[in-house]
C-alpha positions in Angstrom: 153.8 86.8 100.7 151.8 83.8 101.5 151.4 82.8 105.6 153.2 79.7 106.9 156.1 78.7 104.0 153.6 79.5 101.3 150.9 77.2 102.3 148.0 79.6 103.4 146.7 82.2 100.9 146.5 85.7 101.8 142.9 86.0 101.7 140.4 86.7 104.9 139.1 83.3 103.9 142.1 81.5 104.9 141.3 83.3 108.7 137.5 82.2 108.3 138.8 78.8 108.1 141.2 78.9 110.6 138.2 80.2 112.5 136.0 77.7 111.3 138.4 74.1 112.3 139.6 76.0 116.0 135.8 75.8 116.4 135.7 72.1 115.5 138.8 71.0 117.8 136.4 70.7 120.9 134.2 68.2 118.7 137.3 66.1 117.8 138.1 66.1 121.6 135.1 65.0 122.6 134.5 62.4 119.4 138.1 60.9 120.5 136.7 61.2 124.5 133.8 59.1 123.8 135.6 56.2 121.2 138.4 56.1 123.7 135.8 55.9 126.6 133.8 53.0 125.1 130.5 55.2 124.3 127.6 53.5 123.5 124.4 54.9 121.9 122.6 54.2 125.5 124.8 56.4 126.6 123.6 59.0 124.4 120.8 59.6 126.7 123.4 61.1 129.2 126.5 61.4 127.4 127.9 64.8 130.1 127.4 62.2 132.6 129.5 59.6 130.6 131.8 61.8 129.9 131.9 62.4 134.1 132.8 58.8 134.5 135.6 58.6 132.2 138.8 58.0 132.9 142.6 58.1 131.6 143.1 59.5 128.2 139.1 59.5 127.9 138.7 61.7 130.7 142.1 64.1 129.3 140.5 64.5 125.6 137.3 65.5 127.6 139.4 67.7 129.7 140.8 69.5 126.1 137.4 69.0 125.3 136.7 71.6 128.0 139.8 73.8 127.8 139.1 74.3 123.6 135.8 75.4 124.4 137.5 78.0 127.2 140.1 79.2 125.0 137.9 79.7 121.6 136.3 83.0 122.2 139.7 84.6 123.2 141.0 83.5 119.7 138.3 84.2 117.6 137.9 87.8 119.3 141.6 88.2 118.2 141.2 87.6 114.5 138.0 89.3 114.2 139.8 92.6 115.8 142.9 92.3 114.0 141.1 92.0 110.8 138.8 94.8 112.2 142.1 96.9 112.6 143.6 95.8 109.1 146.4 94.0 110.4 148.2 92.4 107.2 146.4 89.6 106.3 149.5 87.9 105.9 149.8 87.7 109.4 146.6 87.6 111.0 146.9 83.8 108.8 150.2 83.1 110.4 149.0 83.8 113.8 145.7 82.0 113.2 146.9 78.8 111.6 149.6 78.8 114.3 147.1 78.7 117.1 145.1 75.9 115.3 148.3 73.5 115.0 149.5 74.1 118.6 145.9 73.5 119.9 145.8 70.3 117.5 149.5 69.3 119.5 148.0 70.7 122.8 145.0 68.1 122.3 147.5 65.4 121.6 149.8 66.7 124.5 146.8 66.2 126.8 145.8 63.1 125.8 148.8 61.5 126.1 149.5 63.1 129.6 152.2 64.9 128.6 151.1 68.0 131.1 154.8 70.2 130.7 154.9 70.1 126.8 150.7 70.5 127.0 151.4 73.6 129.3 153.7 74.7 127.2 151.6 74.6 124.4 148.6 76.0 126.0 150.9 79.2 126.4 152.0 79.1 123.0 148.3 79.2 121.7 147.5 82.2 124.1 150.7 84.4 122.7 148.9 83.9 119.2 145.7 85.6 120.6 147.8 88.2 122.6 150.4 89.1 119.8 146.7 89.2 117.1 145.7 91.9 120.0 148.8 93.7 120.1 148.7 94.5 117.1 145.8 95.8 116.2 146.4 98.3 119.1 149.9 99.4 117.5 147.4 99.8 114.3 145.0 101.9 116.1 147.5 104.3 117.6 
């Protein structure tokens, strides 16, 4: 059975992927902090210290900027383990995709200082790592 309504194969490379655009989320927050902020290429020179100075929904993406880059090595320990532990495939998909689209809300949620529903989401995103751990330790028992 294919993950999410049909629309993710059951191959490994449908979790490499996952894998691969949860890595690129922190680019896309800080590409959106930047154009929101006004960036300029002199800016370039010093573009952390830019970032510093933003504010509003510049400063939030940079702040999910931040949080994306916190949150990544939790979630892509999680698939490599379950996948380590043969957790169905099937699954490991679900759970991976499913983190992706919350963080891609949670992004959104941050920048449009919605800080309940981006909390919310946050928590979301974690469960996904947590339940990926779980089971690969009902696997290995």
């Amino acid at each position: 059975m294919s993950a999410l309504f049909g629309l993710i194969p059951d191959t490994a490379a449908a979790a490499i992927w996952a894998m691969v655009v949860a890595s690129l989320l922190p680019l896309v927050m800080a590409l959106i902090a930047k154009a929101v902020g006004g960036f300029k290429l002199a800016d370039n020179a010093h573009p952390r210290d830019f970032l510093q100075r933003t504010t509003g929904a510049a400063a939030r993406a940079n702040a999910a900027q931040q949080n994306s880059y916190e949150t990544l090595p939790v979630f892509l320990a999680a698939v490599l383990v379950a996948m380590l532990f043969f957790v169905p495939q099937s699954i490991i998909n679900t759970l991976a995709w499913l983190y992706v689209l919350i963080r891609i809300g949670y992004g959104m949620a941050y920048i449009a200082n919605l800080s309940m529903f981006r909390s919310v989401l946050w928590v979301l995103s974690i469960i996904c790592c947590l339940m990926l751990f779980y089971l690969a330790i009902r696997i290995s028992i």
